[in-house]
Tab-separated table of C-alpha atoms in Angstrom:
chain	number	residue	atom	x	y	z
A	69	MET	CA	-0.013	0.045	-0.069
A	70	LEU	CA	2.832	2.415	0.897
A	71	SER	CA	4.835	1.643	-2.422
A	72	ALA	CA	1.418	2.291	-4.295
A	73	ASN	CA	1.075	5.858	-2.508
A	74	LEU	CA	4.587	6.653	-3.165
A	75	ALA	CA	4.431	5.575	-6.721
A	76	LEU	CA	1.720	8.441	-7.358
A	77	ALA	CA	4.108	11.053	-5.514
A	78	VAL	CA	7.234	10.618	-7.535
A	79	PRO	CA	7.264	14.279	-8.825
A	80	GLU	CA	7.010	15.565	-5.172
A	81	ILE	CA	9.320	13.112	-3.770
A	82	ILE	CA	12.089	14.246	-6.286
A	83	LEU	CA	11.485	17.762	-5.640
A	84	ALA	CA	11.359	17.533	-1.792
A	85	VAL	CA	14.618	15.375	-1.843
A	86	GLY	CA	16.372	17.564	-4.333
A	87	ALA	CA	15.465	20.781	-2.403
A	88	LEU	CA	16.781	19.299	0.864
A	89	ALA	CA	19.945	17.789	-0.474
A	90	LEU	CA	20.733	21.102	-2.383
A	91	LEU	CA	20.107	23.006	0.836
A	92	VAL	CA	22.524	21.055	2.629
A	93	ILE	CA	25.141	21.200	-0.222
A	94	GLY	CA	24.746	24.990	-0.383
A	95	ALA	CA	25.147	25.324	3.538
A	96	PHE	CA	28.568	23.740	3.018
A	97	ALA	CA	29.435	25.182	-0.428
A	98	GLN	CA	27.868	28.583	-0.571
A	99	LYS	CA	29.944	29.880	-3.345
A	100	GLN	CA	28.744	27.009	-5.744
A	101	THR	CA	25.871	28.794	-6.809
A	102	THR	CA	26.083	27.927	-10.379
A	103	LEU	CA	26.365	24.474	-9.481
A	104	ILE	CA	23.325	24.516	-7.426
A	105	GLY	CA	21.232	26.410	-9.888
A	106	GLY	CA	22.076	23.761	-12.656
A	107	ALA	CA	21.190	20.788	-10.353
A	108	SER	CA	18.030	22.519	-9.354
A	109	VAL	CA	16.894	22.683	-13.115
A	110	VAL	CA	17.690	19.258	-13.527
A	111	VAL	CA	15.667	18.380	-10.568
A	112	LEU	CA	12.692	20.357	-12.024
A	113	VAL	CA	12.915	18.512	-15.384
A	114	ALA	CA	13.111	15.317	-13.736
A	115	ALA	CA	9.989	16.069	-11.982
A	116	ALA	CA	8.378	17.151	-15.089
A	117	VAL	CA	9.263	13.857	-16.780
A	118	ALA	CA	7.998	11.834	-13.627
A	119	ALA	CA	4.797	13.904	-13.673
A	120	ALA	CA	4.331	13.164	-17.471
A	121	THR	CA	4.871	9.481	-17.102
A	122	GLN	CA	3.424	8.647	-13.422
A	123	PRO	CA	0.235	6.521	-13.391
A	124	PHE	CA	-3.433	7.849	-12.543
A	125	GLY	CA	-4.874	7.153	-9.298
A	126	THR	CA	-5.366	8.446	-5.734
A	127	ALA	CA	-2.953	8.224	-2.921
A	128	PHE	CA	-2.893	8.713	1.004
A	129	GLY	CA	-6.587	8.198	1.502
A	130	GLY	CA	-7.544	10.366	-1.343
A	131	GLY	CA	-5.473	13.304	-0.187
A	132	LEU	CA	-3.307	13.236	-3.396
A	133	ILE	CA	-4.722	12.743	-6.923
A	134	SER	CA	-2.878	11.854	-9.884
A	135	ASP	CA	-5.117	12.359	-13.145
A	136	ALA	CA	-4.592	14.285	-16.426
A	137	ALA	CA	-5.428	17.480	-14.990
A	138	ALA	CA	-2.632	17.112	-12.545
A	139	THR	CA	-0.199	15.885	-14.974
A	140	PHE	CA	-0.994	18.860	-17.440
A	141	ALA	CA	-0.611	21.421	-14.697
A	142	LYS	CA	2.487	19.890	-13.050
A	143	VAL	CA	4.429	19.690	-16.536
A	144	ALA	CA	3.786	23.264	-17.185
A	145	ILE	CA	4.535	24.516	-13.768
A	146	TYR	CA	7.878	22.539	-13.312
A	147	LEU	CA	9.038	23.595	-16.734
A	148	ALA	CA	8.300	27.262	-15.906
A	149	SER	CA	9.983	27.069	-12.677
A	150	ALA	CA	13.052	25.689	-14.508
A	151	ILE	CA	13.202	28.554	-16.873
A	152	ALA	CA	13.135	31.040	-13.881
A	153	ILE	CA	16.306	29.766	-12.274
A	154	PRO	CA	18.632	30.828	-15.125
A	155	LEU	CA	16.791	34.095	-15.565
A	156	ALA	CA	16.917	35.012	-11.683
A	157	GLN	CA	20.233	33.713	-10.538
A	158	PRO	CA	22.663	35.571	-12.892
A	159	TRP	CA	20.474	38.741	-12.217
A	160	PHE	CA	21.335	38.468	-8.321
A	161	GLU	CA	24.865	37.679	-9.016
A	162	ARG	CA	25.465	40.685	-11.069
A	163	ARG	CA	24.195	42.702	-8.075
A	164	GLY	CA	26.831	40.974	-5.603
A	165	MET	CA	24.561	38.682	-4.457
A	166	ARG	CA	25.778	35.157	-4.743
A	167	THR	CA	22.612	33.405	-2.935
A	168	PHE	CA	22.311	29.633	-3.509
A	169	GLU	CA	18.961	29.702	-1.350
A	170	LEU	CA	17.250	30.981	-4.445
A	171	PRO	CA	16.999	27.784	-6.602
A	172	VAL	CA	16.067	25.982	-3.282
A	173	LEU	CA	13.224	28.203	-2.704
A	174	ILE	CA	11.873	27.699	-6.424
A	175	LEU	CA	12.206	24.027	-5.819
A	176	LEU	CA	9.972	24.140	-2.677
A	177	ALA	CA	7.540	26.412	-4.401
A	178	ALA	CA	7.276	24.209	-7.292
A	179	LEU	CA	6.793	21.392	-4.631
A	180	GLY	CA	3.860	23.266	-3.105
A	181	MET	CA	2.384	24.153	-6.434
A	182	GLY	CA	2.442	20.608	-7.344
A	183	MET	CA	0.605	19.546	-4.146
A	184	MET	CA	-1.886	22.113	-5.209
A	185	ALA	CA	-2.621	20.672	-8.692
A	186	SER	CA	-2.859	17.210	-7.061
A	187	ALA	CA	-4.825	18.073	-3.932
A	188	GLY	CA	-7.624	15.783	-3.170
A	189	ASP	CA	-8.672	17.204	0.251
A	190	LEU	CA	-8.680	20.433	2.343
A	191	ILE	CA	-5.565	19.397	4.112
A	192	SER	CA	-3.352	18.880	1.146
A	193	LEU	CA	-4.812	21.923	-0.389
A	194	TYR	CA	-3.905	24.076	2.462
A	195	VAL	CA	-0.318	22.491	2.861
A	196	GLY	CA	0.256	23.166	-0.923
A	197	VAL	CA	-0.929	26.733	-0.695
A	198	GLU	CA	1.171	27.572	2.115
A	199	LEU	CA	4.349	25.572	1.053
A	200	HIS	CA	4.550	27.698	-2.020
A	201	SER	CA	3.397	30.879	-0.524
A	202	LEU	CA	6.006	31.028	2.253
A	203	ALA	CA	8.640	30.479	-0.522
A	204	LEU	CA	7.309	33.234	-2.711
A	205	TYR	CA	7.268	35.729	0.432
A	206	ILE	CA	11.091	35.071	1.050
A	207	MET	CA	11.755	35.500	-2.836
A	208	ALA	CA	10.000	38.836	-3.001
A	209	ALA	CA	12.270	40.509	-0.211
A	210	MET	CA	15.349	38.597	-1.568
A	211	HIS	CA	16.938	41.770	-2.718
A	212	ARG	CA	17.802	42.712	1.005
A	213	ASP	CA	19.654	46.086	-0.065
A	214	ASN	CA	16.643	47.438	-1.690
A	215	ALA	CA	14.117	49.077	0.519
A	216	LYS	CA	11.266	48.612	-1.857
A	217	ALA	CA	11.870	44.840	-2.130
A	218	SER	CA	11.957	44.507	1.644
A	219	GLU	CA	8.641	46.389	1.581
A	220	ALA	CA	7.183	44.091	-1.231
A	221	GLY	CA	8.073	40.962	0.880
A	222	LEU	CA	6.430	42.426	4.013
A	223	LYS	CA	3.304	43.570	2.303
A	224	TYR	CA	2.909	40.099	0.609
A	225	PHE	CA	3.499	38.188	3.899
A	226	VAL	CA	0.756	40.281	5.844
A	227	LEU	CA	-1.752	40.196	3.228
A	228	GLY	CA	-1.056	36.543	2.532
A	229	ALA	CA	-1.680	35.741	6.343
A	230	LEU	CA	-4.942	37.470	5.812
A	231	SER	CA	-5.928	35.451	2.814
A	232	SER	CA	-4.816	32.177	4.587
A	233	GLY	CA	-7.266	33.218	7.393
A	234	LEU	CA	-10.054	33.546	4.952
A	235	LEU	CA	-9.160	30.290	3.269
A	236	LEU	CA	-8.865	28.313	6.456
A	237	TYR	CA	-12.081	29.574	7.975
A	238	GLY	CA	-13.976	28.586	4.601
A	239	ALA	CA	-12.280	25.102	4.815
A	240	SER	CA	-13.295	24.627	8.636
A	241	LEU	CA	-16.924	25.525	7.650
A	242	ILE	CA	-16.838	23.246	4.573
A	243	TYR	CA	-15.395	20.576	7.032
A	244	GLY	CA	-18.105	21.148	9.542
A	245	PHE	CA	-20.942	20.880	7.585
A	246	ALA	CA	-19.879	18.017	5.160
A	247	GLY	CA	-18.148	15.876	7.988
A	248	SER	CA	-15.229	15.345	5.810
A	249	THR	CA	-12.132	17.082	4.223
A	250	LEU	CA	-12.243	14.674	0.881
A	251	PHE	CA	-13.466	16.733	-2.080
A	252	SER	CA	-15.269	13.481	-3.322
A	253	GLU	CA	-17.099	13.455	0.096
A	254	ILE	CA	-17.908	17.127	0.192
A	255	ALA	CA	-19.283	16.609	-3.133
A	256	VAL	CA	-21.963	14.284	-1.954
A	257	ALA	CA	-22.869	16.546	0.987
A	258	ALA	CA	-23.050	19.476	-1.347
A	259	GLY	CA	-25.273	17.767	-3.727
A	260	SER	CA	-27.520	15.990	-1.400
A	261	GLU	CA	-29.388	19.249	-0.435
A	262	ALA	CA	-29.033	23.051	-0.302
A	263	ASN	CA	-26.661	23.437	2.569
A	264	THR	CA	-26.288	27.247	3.392
A	265	GLY	CA	-23.176	26.485	5.615
A	266	LEU	CA	-21.469	24.665	3.008
A	267	LEU	CA	-21.877	27.478	0.538
A	268	PHE	CA	-20.753	30.129	3.133
A	269	GLY	CA	-17.614	28.071	3.467
A	270	LEU	CA	-17.021	27.868	-0.125
A	271	VAL	CA	-17.373	31.644	-0.733
A	272	PHE	CA	-14.816	32.258	1.979
A	273	LEU	CA	-12.595	29.522	0.206
A	274	ILE	CA	-13.026	31.143	-3.028
A	275	CYS	CA	-11.938	34.572	-1.405
A	276	GLY	CA	-8.862	33.012	-0.191
A	277	LEU	CA	-8.005	31.485	-3.465
A	278	ALA	CA	-8.988	34.477	-5.437
A	279	PHE	CA	-5.981	36.139	-3.451
A	280	LYS	CA	-3.545	33.821	-4.748
A	281	VAL	CA	-4.510	34.697	-8.186
A	282	SER	CA	-4.692	38.334	-7.616
A	283	ALA	CA	-8.212	38.716	-8.561
A	284	ALA	CA	-10.198	41.636	-7.735
A	285	PRO	CA	-11.138	42.794	-5.106
A	286	PHE	CA	-8.364	40.690	-3.547
A	287	HIS	CA	-5.798	42.209	-5.663
A	288	MET	CA	-4.380	44.910	-3.194
A	289	TRP	CA	-0.967	43.237	-2.993
A	290	THR	CA	-0.309	42.717	-6.327
A	291	PRO	CA	0.846	46.058	-7.795
A	292	ASP	CA	3.042	47.135	-4.896
A	293	VAL	CA	4.714	43.598	-4.724
A	294	TYR	CA	5.192	43.414	-8.598
A	295	GLU	CA	6.932	46.961	-8.463
A	296	GLY	CA	9.242	46.202	-5.506
A	297	ALA	CA	10.141	42.821	-5.885
A	298	PRO	CA	13.248	41.720	-8.230
A	299	THR	CA	12.063	41.478	-11.718
A	300	PRO	CA	13.101	37.954	-12.537
A	301	VAL	CA	11.322	36.929	-9.258
A	302	VAL	CA	8.313	38.576	-10.630
A	303	ALA	CA	8.639	36.812	-13.830
A	304	PHE	CA	8.232	33.475	-11.759
A	305	PHE	CA	5.472	34.239	-9.604
A	306	ALA	CA	3.645	36.075	-12.179
A	307	ALA	CA	3.316	32.792	-14.247
A	308	ALA	CA	3.475	29.187	-12.501
A	309	PRO	CA	1.955	30.181	-9.152
A	310	LYS	CA	-0.995	31.553	-11.023
A	311	LEU	CA	-1.595	28.374	-13.072
A	312	ALA	CA	-1.226	26.194	-9.829
A	313	ALA	CA	-3.829	28.439	-8.031
A	314	MET	CA	-6.111	28.211	-11.112
A	315	ILE	CA	-6.083	24.612	-11.317
A	316	LEU	CA	-6.731	24.200	-7.663
A	317	PHE	CA	-9.605	26.459	-8.266
A	318	ALA	CA	-10.918	24.285	-10.798
A	319	ARG	CA	-10.375	21.088	-8.827
A	320	VAL	CA	-12.281	22.427	-5.642
A	321	LEU	CA	-15.273	23.534	-7.650
A	322	ALA	CA	-15.439	20.662	-10.006
A	323	ASP	CA	-14.516	17.830	-7.538
A	324	GLY	CA	-16.101	19.142	-4.530
A	325	PHE	CA	-19.078	21.320	-5.666
A	326	ALA	CA	-19.974	20.226	-8.959
A	327	GLY	CA	-23.494	20.052	-8.012
A	328	ALA	CA	-23.791	23.657	-6.959
A	329	VAL	CA	-22.547	25.407	-10.260
A	330	ASP	CA	-25.208	27.796	-10.018
A	331	GLN	CA	-24.328	29.235	-6.640
A	332	TRP	CA	-20.510	29.493	-7.112
A	333	GLN	CA	-21.065	30.416	-10.883
A	334	GLN	CA	-22.424	33.924	-9.570
A	335	VAL	CA	-19.261	34.414	-7.351
A	336	LEU	CA	-16.940	33.788	-10.071
A	337	VAL	CA	-18.859	35.967	-12.459
A	338	ALA	CA	-18.728	38.786	-10.113
A	339	ILE	CA	-14.983	38.296	-9.405
A	340	SER	CA	-14.118	37.975	-12.952
A	341	LEU	CA	-15.967	41.346	-13.988
A	342	ILE	CA	-14.588	43.337	-11.083
A	343	SER	CA	-10.971	42.058	-12.067
A	344	VAL	CA	-11.556	43.070	-15.847
A	345	ALA	CA	-12.583	46.404	-14.860
A	346	VAL	CA	-9.920	47.075	-12.036
A	347	GLY	CA	-7.246	45.849	-14.443
A	348	ALA	CA	-8.264	47.614	-17.461
A	349	PHE	CA	-9.180	51.105	-15.875
A	350	ALA	CA	-6.607	51.226	-13.156
A	351	GLY	CA	-3.847	50.415	-15.677
A	352	LEU	CA	-4.411	53.392	-17.638
A	353	VAL	CA	-2.803	55.567	-15.314
A	354	GLN	CA	0.431	53.571	-14.494
A	355	LYS	CA	3.851	54.811	-15.591
A	356	ASN	CA	5.859	51.931	-14.235
A	357	LEU	CA	5.964	48.903	-16.484
A	358	LYS	CA	5.902	46.289	-13.452
A	359	ARG	CA	2.833	48.049	-11.909
A	360	LEU	CA	1.231	48.182	-15.500
A	361	TRP	CA	1.704	44.440	-15.945
A	362	ALA	CA	0.379	43.856	-12.313
A	363	TYR	CA	-2.882	45.416	-13.365
A	364	SER	CA	-2.720	43.474	-16.716
A	365	SER	CA	-2.221	40.324	-14.841
A	366	ILE	CA	-5.528	41.230	-12.813
A	367	ALA	CA	-7.413	41.596	-15.905
A	368	ASN	CA	-6.076	38.407	-17.525
A	369	ILE	CA	-7.201	36.439	-14.444
A	370	GLY	CA	-10.485	37.907	-14.909
A	371	TYR	CA	-10.702	36.171	-18.371
A	372	ALA	CA	-9.336	33.054	-17.117
A	373	LEU	CA	-12.105	33.020	-14.216
A	374	LEU	CA	-14.573	33.762	-17.042
A	375	GLY	CA	-13.915	30.500	-18.572
A	376	LEU	CA	-13.999	28.628	-15.440
A	377	ALA	CA	-17.378	30.460	-14.520
A	378	SER	CA	-18.848	28.955	-17.479
A	379	GLY	CA	-19.215	25.691	-15.258
A	380	THR	CA	-18.564	23.251	-18.096
A	381	SER	CA	-15.459	21.067	-19.119
A	382	GLU	CA	-14.993	23.402	-22.048
A	383	GLY	CA	-14.643	26.240	-19.895
A	384	VAL	CA	-11.826	24.500	-17.758
A	385	GLN	CA	-10.163	23.440	-20.794
A	386	ALA	CA	-10.427	27.171	-22.293
A	387	MET	CA	-8.882	28.243	-18.803
A	388	LEU	CA	-5.879	26.040	-18.965
A	389	VAL	CA	-5.036	27.007	-22.651
A	390	PHE	CA	-5.310	30.682	-21.696
A	391	MET	CA	-3.070	30.236	-18.420
A	392	VAL	CA	-0.415	28.496	-20.353
A	393	LEU	CA	-0.414	31.042	-23.213
A	394	TYR	CA	-0.395	33.889	-20.595
A	395	MET	CA	2.570	32.172	-18.736
A	396	ILE	CA	4.656	32.762	-21.983
A	397	ASP	CA	3.697	36.112	-22.246
A	398	VAL	CA	4.266	37.288	-18.865
A	399	THR	CA	7.654	35.362	-18.684
A	400	GLY	CA	8.711	36.735	-21.762
A	401	PHE	CA	8.055	40.290	-21.054
A	402	PHE	CA	9.687	40.344	-17.574
A	403	ALA	CA	12.697	38.679	-19.169
A	404	CYS	CA	12.676	41.585	-21.319
A	405	LEU	CA	12.656	43.893	-18.477
A	406	ALA	CA	15.354	41.870	-16.531
A	407	ALA	CA	17.668	42.374	-19.602
A	408	LEU	CA	17.152	46.394	-20.069
A	409	SER	CA	19.233	48.788	-18.063
A	410	ARG	CA	20.840	52.062	-18.946
A	411	GLN	CA	24.135	53.093	-17.083
A	412	GLY	CA	23.463	50.339	-14.479
A	413	ARG	CA	19.866	51.596	-13.910
A	414	ALA	CA	17.012	49.235	-14.333
A	415	MET	CA	14.758	50.470	-16.957
A	416	GLU	CA	11.201	50.211	-15.493
A	417	THR	CA	8.946	53.023	-16.735
A	418	ILE	CA	7.245	53.707	-20.061
A	419	GLU	CA	9.317	56.826	-20.698
A	420	ASP	CA	12.662	54.493	-20.115
A	421	MET	CA	11.482	52.684	-23.208
A	422	ALA	CA	11.494	55.717	-25.558
A	423	GLY	CA	13.273	54.472	-28.873
A	424	LEU	CA	14.029	50.974	-27.664
A	425	ILE	CA	13.419	49.554	-31.038
A	426	LYS	CA	16.520	51.583	-32.312
A	427	GLU	CA	18.574	50.882	-29.380
A	428	ARG	CA	17.946	47.192	-28.842
A	429	PRO	CA	15.665	46.142	-31.890
A	430	ALA	CA	15.433	42.361	-30.873
A	431	ILE	CA	14.406	43.403	-27.262
A	432	GLY	CA	11.976	45.979	-28.626
A	433	PHE	CA	10.458	43.621	-30.985
A	434	ALA	CA	10.068	40.840	-28.430
A	435	MET	CA	8.417	43.417	-26.122
A	436	THR	CA	5.917	44.536	-28.913
A	437	ILE	CA	5.001	40.947	-29.349
A	438	PHE	CA	4.235	40.325	-25.764
A	439	SER	CA	2.065	43.626	-25.611
A	440	LEU	CA	0.203	42.868	-28.444
A	441	SER	CA	-0.354	39.188	-27.643
A	442	ALA	CA	-1.501	40.324	-24.017
A	443	LEU	CA	-3.855	42.939	-25.954
A	444	GLY	CA	-5.151	39.666	-27.769
A	445	LEU	CA	-4.445	41.115	-31.235
A	446	PRO	CA	-4.254	38.288	-33.838
A	447	PRO	CA	-2.215	36.428	-34.990
A	448	PHE	CA	-0.487	36.262	-31.527
A	449	SER	CA	-1.139	33.574	-29.008
A	450	GLY	CA	-3.264	35.977	-26.723
A	451	PHE	CA	-5.740	36.263	-29.217
A	452	PHE	CA	-6.428	32.449	-29.404
A	453	ALA	CA	-6.342	32.313	-25.555
A	454	LYS	CA	-9.165	35.003	-25.252
A	455	ILE	CA	-11.051	33.173	-28.289
A	456	PHE	CA	-11.299	30.119	-26.212
A	457	VAL	CA	-12.536	31.797	-23.197
A	458	PHE	CA	-14.958	34.024	-24.776
A	459	LYS	CA	-16.408	31.044	-26.725
A	460	ALA	CA	-16.712	28.833	-23.527
A	461	ALA	CA	-18.673	31.800	-21.961
A	462	LEU	CA	-21.078	32.418	-24.761
A	463	ASP	CA	-21.843	28.451	-25.251
A	464	ALA	CA	-22.823	28.781	-21.509
A	465	GLY	CA	-25.095	31.395	-22.047
A	466	LEU	CA	-22.931	34.157	-20.336
A	467	TRP	CA	-23.261	36.681	-23.047
A	468	GLY	CA	-23.510	39.847	-21.092
A	469	VAL	CA	-20.454	38.884	-19.212
A	470	ALA	CA	-18.607	37.977	-22.299
A	471	VAL	CA	-19.419	41.364	-23.753
A	472	ALA	CA	-18.347	43.363	-20.665
A	473	GLY	CA	-15.071	41.170	-20.762
A	474	LEU	CA	-14.579	42.216	-24.430
A	475	VAL	CA	-14.979	45.932	-23.554
A	476	GLY	CA	-12.517	45.624	-20.671
A	477	SER	CA	-10.116	44.259	-23.232
A	478	VAL	CA	-10.659	47.258	-25.814
A	479	VAL	CA	-10.008	49.559	-22.863
A	480	ALA	CA	-6.853	48.039	-21.681
A	481	ALA	CA	-5.717	48.258	-25.262
A	482	PHE	CA	-4.751	51.917	-24.561
A	483	TYR	CA	-1.936	51.044	-22.161
A	484	TYR	CA	-0.457	48.465	-24.318
A	485	LEU	CA	-0.469	50.471	-27.624
A	486	ARG	CA	1.032	53.535	-25.649
A	487	LEU	CA	4.014	51.401	-24.633
A	488	ILE	CA	4.335	50.256	-28.351
A	489	LYS	CA	4.088	53.962	-29.534
A	490	VAL	CA	6.686	55.005	-27.295
A	491	MET	CA	9.229	52.278	-28.075
A	492	TRP	CA	8.816	52.683	-31.736
A	493	PHE	CA	8.279	56.464	-32.372
A	494	ASP	CA	9.529	58.234	-29.322
A	495	GLY	CA	13.345	59.685	-29.344
A	496	SER	CA	15.894	57.661	-27.504
A	497	GLN	CA	17.061	58.831	-23.975
A	498	GLY	CA	20.420	57.381	-24.316
A	499	ALA	CA	22.418	54.106	-25.240
A	500	THR	CA	21.257	50.868	-23.098
A	501	ASP	CA	23.613	48.651	-21.513
A	502	LYS	CA	24.326	45.202	-23.338
A	503	PRO	CA	21.524	42.831	-22.428
A	504	PRO	CA	22.649	39.707	-20.410
A	505	ALA	CA	22.739	36.525	-22.602
A	506	GLU	CA	20.338	34.411	-20.596
A	507	ALA	CA	17.680	37.110	-20.127
A	508	ASN	CA	17.991	38.041	-23.827
A	509	ALA	CA	17.791	34.303	-24.939
A	510	ILE	CA	14.532	33.531	-22.708
A	511	ALA	CA	12.859	36.863	-23.945
A	512	LEU	CA	13.591	35.952	-27.626
A	513	ALA	CA	12.605	32.175	-27.086
A	514	SER	CA	9.276	33.467	-25.529
A	515	ALA	CA	8.525	36.037	-28.304
A	516	ALA	CA	8.980	32.755	-30.743
A	517	PHE	CA	6.094	30.983	-28.791
A	518	ALA	CA	3.930	34.213	-28.497
A	519	PHE	CA	4.112	34.589	-32.353
A	520	PRO	CA	2.211	32.607	-34.994
A	521	VAL	CA	4.753	29.730	-34.177
A	522	VAL	CA	2.239	28.914	-31.564
A	523	ILE	CA	-0.417	28.013	-33.975
A	524	VAL	CA	1.361	24.756	-34.690
A	525	ALA	CA	1.781	23.916	-30.968
A	526	LEU	CA	-1.805	25.136	-30.236
A	527	TYR	CA	-3.413	21.726	-31.469
A	528	TRP	CA	-1.351	19.611	-29.003
A	529	LEU	CA	-1.936	22.338	-26.308
A	530	ASN	CA	-5.810	22.271	-26.952
A	531	ASP	CA	-5.919	18.569	-27.091
A	532	ALA	CA	-3.867	18.161	-23.796
A	533	ALA	CA	-6.106	20.715	-21.936
A	534	ALA	CA	-9.269	18.901	-23.163
A	535	THR	CA	-8.032	15.787	-21.697
A	536	ALA	CA	-6.960	17.634	-18.495
A	537	ALA	CA	-10.516	19.012	-18.120
A	538	GLN	CA	-12.258	15.903	-18.853
A	539	ALA	CA	-10.582	14.561	-15.931
A	540	LEU	CA	-12.290	16.950	-13.513
A	541	GLY	CA	-15.913	16.672	-12.543
A	542	LEU	CA	-17.764	18.992	-14.822
A	543	VAL	CA	-19.499	18.159	-17.998
């Protein structure tokens, strides 16, 4: 029995053992940061391979689920985490911080995100959420000599504690009224009769999870943390953790509350519309690009929640496709920001990008692609992502919500186009520094996938997302 359980937890075991081993090695060989970073990438790739090849089933009394949805999310999460290490570690080293803890923290965060993707009960849900969150709090404040980074880490931690309280309170209500922590047994209790206590618990649980994906009105931490945290760290926790939280969102609702779609659909629709509105209109006045993309992420999470709010398997499929394509855009954009500096000063405002296409044409072209993709302009990947989400909403009869989301997308187009205008048509403010090789390579590779090249891969991605969505309880 134990061996069967362990067989379904191989990716988590690889990450846990790898993180602990590298932590011990780093404690005795702190200068071997490159070796530890490379080994961490190998561990994450090995975990992704294990996730892609492991059998399906449930383990540890139903607390851990291995299915197509978990496999899809884990592979994407682990690969995104692996990309974050060569992007972030050299950035810190160029600033005199040879820290071996960074790749170890990414491993621990990936371990927590993998547990979120495979959570089968409220206990594993909470352990996964807190494990990845604690690692992110530390990473946000890792640039210790920077006051804004310290402030970002503190704000993230304090507000994260608040969200954990909401999540735990909701979980305790659900456990009290359902009599079990397992999603499968909660579904029986939720489907037997209209249980007001369960629905109250679900609302609190949704609020806690909405914080993790920075959905409005639980987004208050996002702009400040994005602005203050180190740029490559933002590239990490703007991508993989969002997918982990969204797949957990889908699993909780589909596996635990599939019989109460009419109730939670209203909550998700409201959060989705508020997120799109806040992200679109608040982004119009932003001058700092990291804050701008914080509001962009809030709006994009609103679109992803719109797919989930449809309450169908097609909607979950659309959400998964959207999140993977969004991960490519946001990782590439922040890789561009990490690569740009002028006389040693980071370029983070819209004005800093003036004339970038003449100074650094490759980076400028890549940022143009990411901006147009986030806008949803064809033929870039973001267009197909939004098409999937809006189609799922329309098929579910959410016509008004889809139209409101489309209006929000049109409003948000202003700040993407303003950035492109500044890069292409404004005069340069001086020569930029030579971009670091690793950030330049990641940015350009991401741009290739955001460009029409993604159309070829989209067929495979869509099929994989459909298989993952069918593994959940929605029809």
